[in-house]
Backbone as CSV, one residue per row, in Angstrom:
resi,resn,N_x,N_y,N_z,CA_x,CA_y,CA_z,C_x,C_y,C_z
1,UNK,-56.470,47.053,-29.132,-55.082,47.116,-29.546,-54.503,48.470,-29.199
2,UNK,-53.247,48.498,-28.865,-52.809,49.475,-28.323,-50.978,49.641,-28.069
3,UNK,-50.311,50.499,-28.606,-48.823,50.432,-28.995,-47.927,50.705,-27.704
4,UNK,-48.898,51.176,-26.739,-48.822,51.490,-25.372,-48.165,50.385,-24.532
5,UNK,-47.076,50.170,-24.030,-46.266,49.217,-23.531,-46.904,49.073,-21.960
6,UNK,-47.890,50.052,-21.591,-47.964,49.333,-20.032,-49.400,49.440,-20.243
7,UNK,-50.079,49.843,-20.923,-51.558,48.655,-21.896,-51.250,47.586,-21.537
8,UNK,-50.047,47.219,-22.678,-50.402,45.869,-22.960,-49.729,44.945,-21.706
9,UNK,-48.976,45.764,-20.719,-48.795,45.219,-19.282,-49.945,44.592,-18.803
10,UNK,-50.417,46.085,-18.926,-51.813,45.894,-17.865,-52.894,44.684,-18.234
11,UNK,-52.774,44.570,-19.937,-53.476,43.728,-20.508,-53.182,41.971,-19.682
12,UNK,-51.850,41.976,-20.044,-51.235,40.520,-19.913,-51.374,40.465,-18.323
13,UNK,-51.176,40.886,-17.591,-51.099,40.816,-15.976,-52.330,39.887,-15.883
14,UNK,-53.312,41.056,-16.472,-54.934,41.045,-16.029,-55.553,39.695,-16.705
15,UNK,-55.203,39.086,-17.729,-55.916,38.128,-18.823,-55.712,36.744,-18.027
16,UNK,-56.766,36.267,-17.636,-57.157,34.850,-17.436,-56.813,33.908,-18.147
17,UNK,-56.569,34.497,-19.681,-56.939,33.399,-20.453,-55.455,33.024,-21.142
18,UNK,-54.918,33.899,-21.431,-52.962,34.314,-21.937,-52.089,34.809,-21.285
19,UNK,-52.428,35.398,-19.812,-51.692,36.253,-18.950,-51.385,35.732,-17.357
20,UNK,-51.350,36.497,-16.628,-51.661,36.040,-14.987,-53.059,36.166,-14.359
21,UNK,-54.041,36.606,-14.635,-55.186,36.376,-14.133,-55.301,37.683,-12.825
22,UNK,-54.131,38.296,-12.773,-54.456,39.339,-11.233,-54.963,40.363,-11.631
23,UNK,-54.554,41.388,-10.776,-55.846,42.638,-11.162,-54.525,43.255,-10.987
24,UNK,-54.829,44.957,-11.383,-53.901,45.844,-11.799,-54.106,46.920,-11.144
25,UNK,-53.647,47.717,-10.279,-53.992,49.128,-9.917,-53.516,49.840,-10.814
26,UNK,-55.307,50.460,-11.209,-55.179,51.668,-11.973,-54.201,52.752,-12.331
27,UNK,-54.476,53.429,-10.966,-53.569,54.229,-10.887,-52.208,53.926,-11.496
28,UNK,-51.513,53.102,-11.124,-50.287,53.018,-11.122,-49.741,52.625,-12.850
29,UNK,-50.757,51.517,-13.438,-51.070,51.693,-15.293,-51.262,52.815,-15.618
30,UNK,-52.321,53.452,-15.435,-52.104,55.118,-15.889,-51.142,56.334,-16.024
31,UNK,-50.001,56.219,-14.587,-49.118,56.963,-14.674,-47.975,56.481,-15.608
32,UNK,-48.115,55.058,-15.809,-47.055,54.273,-16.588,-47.382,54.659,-18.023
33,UNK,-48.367,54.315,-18.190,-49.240,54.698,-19.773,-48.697,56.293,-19.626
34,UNK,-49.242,57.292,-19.399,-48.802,59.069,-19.391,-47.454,58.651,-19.804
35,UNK,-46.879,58.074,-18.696,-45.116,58.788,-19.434,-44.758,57.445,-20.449
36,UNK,-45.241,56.372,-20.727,-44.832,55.921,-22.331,-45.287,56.975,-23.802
37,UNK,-46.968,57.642,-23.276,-47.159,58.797,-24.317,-46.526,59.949,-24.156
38,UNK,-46.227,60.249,-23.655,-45.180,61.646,-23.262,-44.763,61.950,-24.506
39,UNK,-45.156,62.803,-25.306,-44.555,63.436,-26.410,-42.856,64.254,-26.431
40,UNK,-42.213,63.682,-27.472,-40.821,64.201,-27.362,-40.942,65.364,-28.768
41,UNK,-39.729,66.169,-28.135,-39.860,67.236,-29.460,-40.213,66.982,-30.834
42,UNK,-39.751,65.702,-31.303,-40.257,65.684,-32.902,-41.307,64.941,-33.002
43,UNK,-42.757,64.754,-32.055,-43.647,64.859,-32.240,-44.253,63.323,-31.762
44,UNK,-42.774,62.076,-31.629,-42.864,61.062,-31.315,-43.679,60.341,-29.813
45,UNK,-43.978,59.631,-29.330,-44.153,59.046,-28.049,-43.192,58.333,-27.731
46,UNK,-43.110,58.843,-26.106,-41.237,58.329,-25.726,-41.377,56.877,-25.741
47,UNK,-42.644,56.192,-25.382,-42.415,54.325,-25.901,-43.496,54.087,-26.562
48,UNK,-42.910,53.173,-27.123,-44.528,51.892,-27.771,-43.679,50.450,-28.231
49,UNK,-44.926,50.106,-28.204,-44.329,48.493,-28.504,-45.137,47.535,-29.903
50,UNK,-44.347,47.143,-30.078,-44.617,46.228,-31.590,-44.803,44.919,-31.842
51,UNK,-45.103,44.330,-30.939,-44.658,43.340,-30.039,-45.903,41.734,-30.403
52,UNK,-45.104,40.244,-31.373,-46.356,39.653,-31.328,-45.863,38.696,-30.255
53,UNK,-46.319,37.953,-28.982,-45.984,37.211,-28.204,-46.804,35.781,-28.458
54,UNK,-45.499,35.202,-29.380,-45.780,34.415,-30.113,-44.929,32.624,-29.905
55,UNK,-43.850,32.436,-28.538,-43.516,31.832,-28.205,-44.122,31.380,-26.865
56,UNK,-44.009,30.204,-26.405,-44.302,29.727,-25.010,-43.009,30.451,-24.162
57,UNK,-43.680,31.187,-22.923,-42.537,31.167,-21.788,-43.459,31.305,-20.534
58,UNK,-43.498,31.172,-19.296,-43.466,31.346,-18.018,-43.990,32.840,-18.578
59,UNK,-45.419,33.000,-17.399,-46.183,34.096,-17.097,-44.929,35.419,-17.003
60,UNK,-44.153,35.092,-15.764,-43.415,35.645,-15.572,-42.520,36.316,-16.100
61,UNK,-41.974,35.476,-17.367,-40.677,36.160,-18.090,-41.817,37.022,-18.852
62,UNK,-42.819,36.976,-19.071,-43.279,37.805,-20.410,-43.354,39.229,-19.546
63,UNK,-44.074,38.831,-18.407,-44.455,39.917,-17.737,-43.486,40.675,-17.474
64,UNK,-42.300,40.780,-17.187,-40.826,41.229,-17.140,-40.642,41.863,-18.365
65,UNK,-40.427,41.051,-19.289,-40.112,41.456,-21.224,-41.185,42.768,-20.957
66,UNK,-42.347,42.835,-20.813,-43.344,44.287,-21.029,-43.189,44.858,-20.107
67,UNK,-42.533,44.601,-19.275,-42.113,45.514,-17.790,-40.673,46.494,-18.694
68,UNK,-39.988,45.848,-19.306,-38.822,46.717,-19.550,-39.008,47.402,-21.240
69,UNK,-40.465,47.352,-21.824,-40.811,48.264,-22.878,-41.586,49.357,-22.473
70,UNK,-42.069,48.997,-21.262,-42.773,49.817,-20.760,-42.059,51.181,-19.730
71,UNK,-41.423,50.118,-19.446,-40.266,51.269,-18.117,-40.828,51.264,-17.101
72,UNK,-41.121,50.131,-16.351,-41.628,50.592,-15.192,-40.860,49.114,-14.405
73,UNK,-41.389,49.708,-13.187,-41.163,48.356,-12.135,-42.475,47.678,-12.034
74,UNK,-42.985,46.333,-11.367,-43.918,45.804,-10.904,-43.791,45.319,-9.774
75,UNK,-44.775,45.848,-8.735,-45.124,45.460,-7.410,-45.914,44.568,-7.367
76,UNK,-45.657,43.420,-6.933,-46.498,42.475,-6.569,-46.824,42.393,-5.289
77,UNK,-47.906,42.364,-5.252,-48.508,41.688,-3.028,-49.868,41.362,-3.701
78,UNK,-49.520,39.889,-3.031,-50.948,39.089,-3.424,-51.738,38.698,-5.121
79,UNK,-52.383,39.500,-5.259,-53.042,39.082,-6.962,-53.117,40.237,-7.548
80,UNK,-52.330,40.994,-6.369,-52.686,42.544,-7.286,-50.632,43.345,-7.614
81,UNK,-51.009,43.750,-8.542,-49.801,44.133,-9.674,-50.037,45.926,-9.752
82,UNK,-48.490,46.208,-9.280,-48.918,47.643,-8.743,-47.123,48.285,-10.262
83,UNK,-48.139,49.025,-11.501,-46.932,49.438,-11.914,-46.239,50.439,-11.637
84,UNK,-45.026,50.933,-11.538,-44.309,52.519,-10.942,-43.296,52.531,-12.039
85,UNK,-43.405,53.857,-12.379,-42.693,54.430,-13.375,-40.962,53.982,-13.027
86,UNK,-40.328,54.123,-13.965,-38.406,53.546,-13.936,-37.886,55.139,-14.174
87,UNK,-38.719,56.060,-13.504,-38.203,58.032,-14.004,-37.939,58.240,-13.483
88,UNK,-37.255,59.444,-13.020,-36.874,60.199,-11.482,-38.256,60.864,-11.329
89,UNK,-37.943,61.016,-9.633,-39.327,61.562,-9.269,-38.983,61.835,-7.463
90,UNK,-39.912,62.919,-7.023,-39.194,63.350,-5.700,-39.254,62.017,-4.786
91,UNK,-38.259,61.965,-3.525,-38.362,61.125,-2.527,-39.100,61.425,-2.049
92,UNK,-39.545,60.181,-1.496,-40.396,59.287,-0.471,-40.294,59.979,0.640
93,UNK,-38.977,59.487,1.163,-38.276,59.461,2.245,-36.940,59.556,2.156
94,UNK,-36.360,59.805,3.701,-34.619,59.973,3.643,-34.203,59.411,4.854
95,UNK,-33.091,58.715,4.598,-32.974,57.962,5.431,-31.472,58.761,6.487
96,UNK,-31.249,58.888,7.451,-30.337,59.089,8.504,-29.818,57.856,8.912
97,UNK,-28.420,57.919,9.503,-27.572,57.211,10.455,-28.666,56.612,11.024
98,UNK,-29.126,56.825,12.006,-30.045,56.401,13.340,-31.361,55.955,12.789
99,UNK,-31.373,55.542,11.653,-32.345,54.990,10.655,-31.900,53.456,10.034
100,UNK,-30.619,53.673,10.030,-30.202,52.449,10.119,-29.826,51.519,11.621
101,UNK,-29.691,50.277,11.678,-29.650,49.272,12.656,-28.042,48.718,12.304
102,UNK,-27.578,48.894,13.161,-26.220,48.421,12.919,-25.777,46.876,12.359
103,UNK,-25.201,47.154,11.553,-25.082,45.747,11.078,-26.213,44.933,10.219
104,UNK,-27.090,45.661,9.863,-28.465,45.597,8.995,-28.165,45.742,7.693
105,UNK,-27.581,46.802,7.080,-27.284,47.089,5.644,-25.769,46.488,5.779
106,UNK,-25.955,45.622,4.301,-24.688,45.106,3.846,-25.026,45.468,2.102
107,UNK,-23.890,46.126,1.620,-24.040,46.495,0.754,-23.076,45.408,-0.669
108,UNK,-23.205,45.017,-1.433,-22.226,44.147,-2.301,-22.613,44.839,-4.033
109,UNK,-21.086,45.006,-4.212,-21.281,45.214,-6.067,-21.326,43.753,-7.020
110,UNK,-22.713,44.594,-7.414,-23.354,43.606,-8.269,-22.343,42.830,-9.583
111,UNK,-20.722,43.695,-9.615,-20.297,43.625,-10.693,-19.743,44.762,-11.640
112,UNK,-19.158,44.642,-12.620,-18.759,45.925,-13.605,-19.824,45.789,-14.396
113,UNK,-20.611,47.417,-14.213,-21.453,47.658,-15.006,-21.313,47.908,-16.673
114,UNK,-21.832,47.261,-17.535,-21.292,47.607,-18.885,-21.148,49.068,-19.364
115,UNK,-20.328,49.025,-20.549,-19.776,50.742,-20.595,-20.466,51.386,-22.090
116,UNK,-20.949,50.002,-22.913,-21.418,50.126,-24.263,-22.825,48.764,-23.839
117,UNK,-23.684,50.202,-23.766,-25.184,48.938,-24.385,-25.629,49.465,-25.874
118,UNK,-25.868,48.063,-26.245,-26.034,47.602,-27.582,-27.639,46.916,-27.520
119,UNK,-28.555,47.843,-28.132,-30.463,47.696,-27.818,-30.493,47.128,-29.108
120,UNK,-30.825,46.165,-29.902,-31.650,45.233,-30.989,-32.443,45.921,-31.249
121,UNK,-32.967,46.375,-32.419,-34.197,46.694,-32.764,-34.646,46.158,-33.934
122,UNK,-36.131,46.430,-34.152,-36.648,45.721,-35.692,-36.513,46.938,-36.492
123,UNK,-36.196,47.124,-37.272,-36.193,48.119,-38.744,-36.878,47.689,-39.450
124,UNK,-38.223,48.362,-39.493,-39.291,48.136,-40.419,-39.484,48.917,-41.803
125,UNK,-38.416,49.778,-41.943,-38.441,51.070,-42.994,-38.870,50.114,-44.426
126,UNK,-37.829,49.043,-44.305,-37.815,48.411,-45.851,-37.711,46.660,-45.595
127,UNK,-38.603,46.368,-46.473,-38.813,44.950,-46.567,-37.473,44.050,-47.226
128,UNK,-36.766,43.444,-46.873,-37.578,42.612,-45.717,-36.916,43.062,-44.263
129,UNK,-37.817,42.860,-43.410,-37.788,43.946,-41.900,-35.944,43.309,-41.481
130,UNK,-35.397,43.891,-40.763,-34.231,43.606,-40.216,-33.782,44.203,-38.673
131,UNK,-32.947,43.350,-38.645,-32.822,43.411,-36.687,-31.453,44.441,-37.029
132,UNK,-31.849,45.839,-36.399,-30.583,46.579,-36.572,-29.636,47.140,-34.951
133,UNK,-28.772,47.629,-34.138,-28.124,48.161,-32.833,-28.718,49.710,-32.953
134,UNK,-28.602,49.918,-31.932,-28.632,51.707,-31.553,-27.459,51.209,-29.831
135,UNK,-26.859,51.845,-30.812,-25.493,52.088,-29.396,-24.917,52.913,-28.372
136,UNK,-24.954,53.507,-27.435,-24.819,54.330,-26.556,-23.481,53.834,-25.810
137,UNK,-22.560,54.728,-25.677,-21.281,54.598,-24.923,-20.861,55.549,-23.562
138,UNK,-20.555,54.809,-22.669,-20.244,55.834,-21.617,-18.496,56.995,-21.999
139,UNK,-18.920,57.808,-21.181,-17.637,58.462,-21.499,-16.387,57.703,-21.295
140,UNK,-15.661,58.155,-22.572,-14.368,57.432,-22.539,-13.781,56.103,-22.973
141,UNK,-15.325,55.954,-23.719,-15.162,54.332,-24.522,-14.402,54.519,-25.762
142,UNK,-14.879,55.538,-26.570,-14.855,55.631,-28.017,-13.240,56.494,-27.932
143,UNK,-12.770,57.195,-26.533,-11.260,57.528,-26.753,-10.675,56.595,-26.346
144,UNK,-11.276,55.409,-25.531,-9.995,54.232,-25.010,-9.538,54.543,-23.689
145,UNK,-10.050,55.801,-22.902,-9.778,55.732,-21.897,-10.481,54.956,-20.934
146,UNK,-11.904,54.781,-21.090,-12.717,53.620,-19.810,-12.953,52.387,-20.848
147,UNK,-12.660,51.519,-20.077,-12.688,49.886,-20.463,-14.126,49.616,-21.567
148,UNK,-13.973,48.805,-22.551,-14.992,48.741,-23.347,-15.990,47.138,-22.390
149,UNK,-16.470,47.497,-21.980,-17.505,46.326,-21.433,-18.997,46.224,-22.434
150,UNK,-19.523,45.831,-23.156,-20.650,45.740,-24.142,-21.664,44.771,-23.484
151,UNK,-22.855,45.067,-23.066,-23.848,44.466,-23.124,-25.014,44.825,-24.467
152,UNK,-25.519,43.523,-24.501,-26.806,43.857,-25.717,-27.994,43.431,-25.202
153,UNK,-29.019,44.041,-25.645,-30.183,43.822,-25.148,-31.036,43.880,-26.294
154,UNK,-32.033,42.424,-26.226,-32.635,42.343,-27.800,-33.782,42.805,-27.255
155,UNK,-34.710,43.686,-28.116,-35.860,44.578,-27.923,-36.705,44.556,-29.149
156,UNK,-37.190,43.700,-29.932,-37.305,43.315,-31.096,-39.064,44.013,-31.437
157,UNK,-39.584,44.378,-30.069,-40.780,45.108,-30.142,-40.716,46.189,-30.279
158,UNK,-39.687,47.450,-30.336,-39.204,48.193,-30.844,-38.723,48.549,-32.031
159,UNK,-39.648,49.324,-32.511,-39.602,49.622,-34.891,-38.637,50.977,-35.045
160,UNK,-38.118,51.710,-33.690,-37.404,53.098,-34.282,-35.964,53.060,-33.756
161,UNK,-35.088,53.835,-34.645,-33.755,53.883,-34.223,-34.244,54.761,-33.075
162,UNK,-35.158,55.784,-32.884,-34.840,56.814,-32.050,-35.075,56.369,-30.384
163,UNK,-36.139,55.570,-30.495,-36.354,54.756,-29.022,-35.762,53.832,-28.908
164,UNK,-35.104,53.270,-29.736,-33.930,52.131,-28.931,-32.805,52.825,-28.879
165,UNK,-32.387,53.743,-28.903,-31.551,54.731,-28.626,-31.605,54.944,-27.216
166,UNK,-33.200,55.564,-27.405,-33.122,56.036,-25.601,-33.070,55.032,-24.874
167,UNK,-33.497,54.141,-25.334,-33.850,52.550,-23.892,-32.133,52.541,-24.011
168,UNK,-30.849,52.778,-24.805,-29.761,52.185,-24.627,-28.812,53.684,-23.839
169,UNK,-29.814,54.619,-23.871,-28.713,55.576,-23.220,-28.986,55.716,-21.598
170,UNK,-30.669,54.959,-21.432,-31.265,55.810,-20.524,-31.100,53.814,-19.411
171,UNK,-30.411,52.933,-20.196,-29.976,51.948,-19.437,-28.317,52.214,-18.699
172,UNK,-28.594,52.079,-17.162,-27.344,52.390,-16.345,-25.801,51.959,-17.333
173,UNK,-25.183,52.717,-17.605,-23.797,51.959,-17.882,-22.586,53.044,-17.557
174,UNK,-21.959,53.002,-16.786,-20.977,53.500,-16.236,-19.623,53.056,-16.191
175,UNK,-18.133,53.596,-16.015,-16.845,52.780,-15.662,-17.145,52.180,-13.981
């Protein structure tokens, strides 16, 4: 057992018996695991999860659901599941003009990104447990100058105001 959100990735990927059955590069669980323990100033770990997976769904959606407690992306090729951190971190590479092929990149907006995310959490302080928001607003919501767009995102494996905070500030939302 383990509160560790890309554990219990690594767990479910890997399990034959409740999970997908593939294998996991190490490496790439480990660096995921480091920055879910990453200690924040008041002594906390920047993730963990609370999590009983206790409904039927598709391998897939679960594996996704612990992909986004965990913060990472998942690479798939073949049977093997490669996790990479969702942090900044130096480039790869850089791409030039003459790197592109003309007429190759087509770029399309996905849409108006929301301006207020709204993260679900469980509040376990006092019985009986309750589903409470941690809200994060882009600039200019709360004066009325940028459009109020609200997405919510239920995260119910999450027990602290302070980390569903961050999952709601540190989720893209822009005008």
């Amino acid at each position: 057992y383990s509160t560790n959100p890309a554990l219990a990735e690594r767990d479910f990927v890997t399990s034959a018996i409740y999970g997908q059955g593939l294998t996991a590069d190490d490496n790439g669980v480990i660096g995921v695991a480091e920055a879910c323990d990453a200690l924040l100033s008041d002594g906390s770990k920047r993730r963990e999860i609370n999590l009983v997976i206790d409904q039927p769904a598709p391998c897939a959606q679960w594996a996704d659901a612990l992909r986004t407690y965990a913060g990472c992306f998942l690479l798939r090729s073949g049977g093997n599941v490669k996790l990479v951190p969702n942090r900044p971190a130096s480039s790869a590479a850089s791409l030039t003009d003459s790197d592109v092929v003309k007429g190759s990149l087509k770029l399309a907006e996905r849409g108006r990104r929301p301006t207020v995310m709204r993260v679900m959490y469980t509040d376990t302080t006092a019985a009986p447990w309750r589903t409470l928001p941690a809200i994060a607003y882009a600039d200019g919501v709360t004066a009325g100058t940028t459009p109020r767009r609200e997405e919510v995102v239920q995260l119910p494996g999450i027990t602290t105001y302070a980390q569903s905070y961050r999952e709601a500030v540190e989720r893209p939302h822009t005008a």
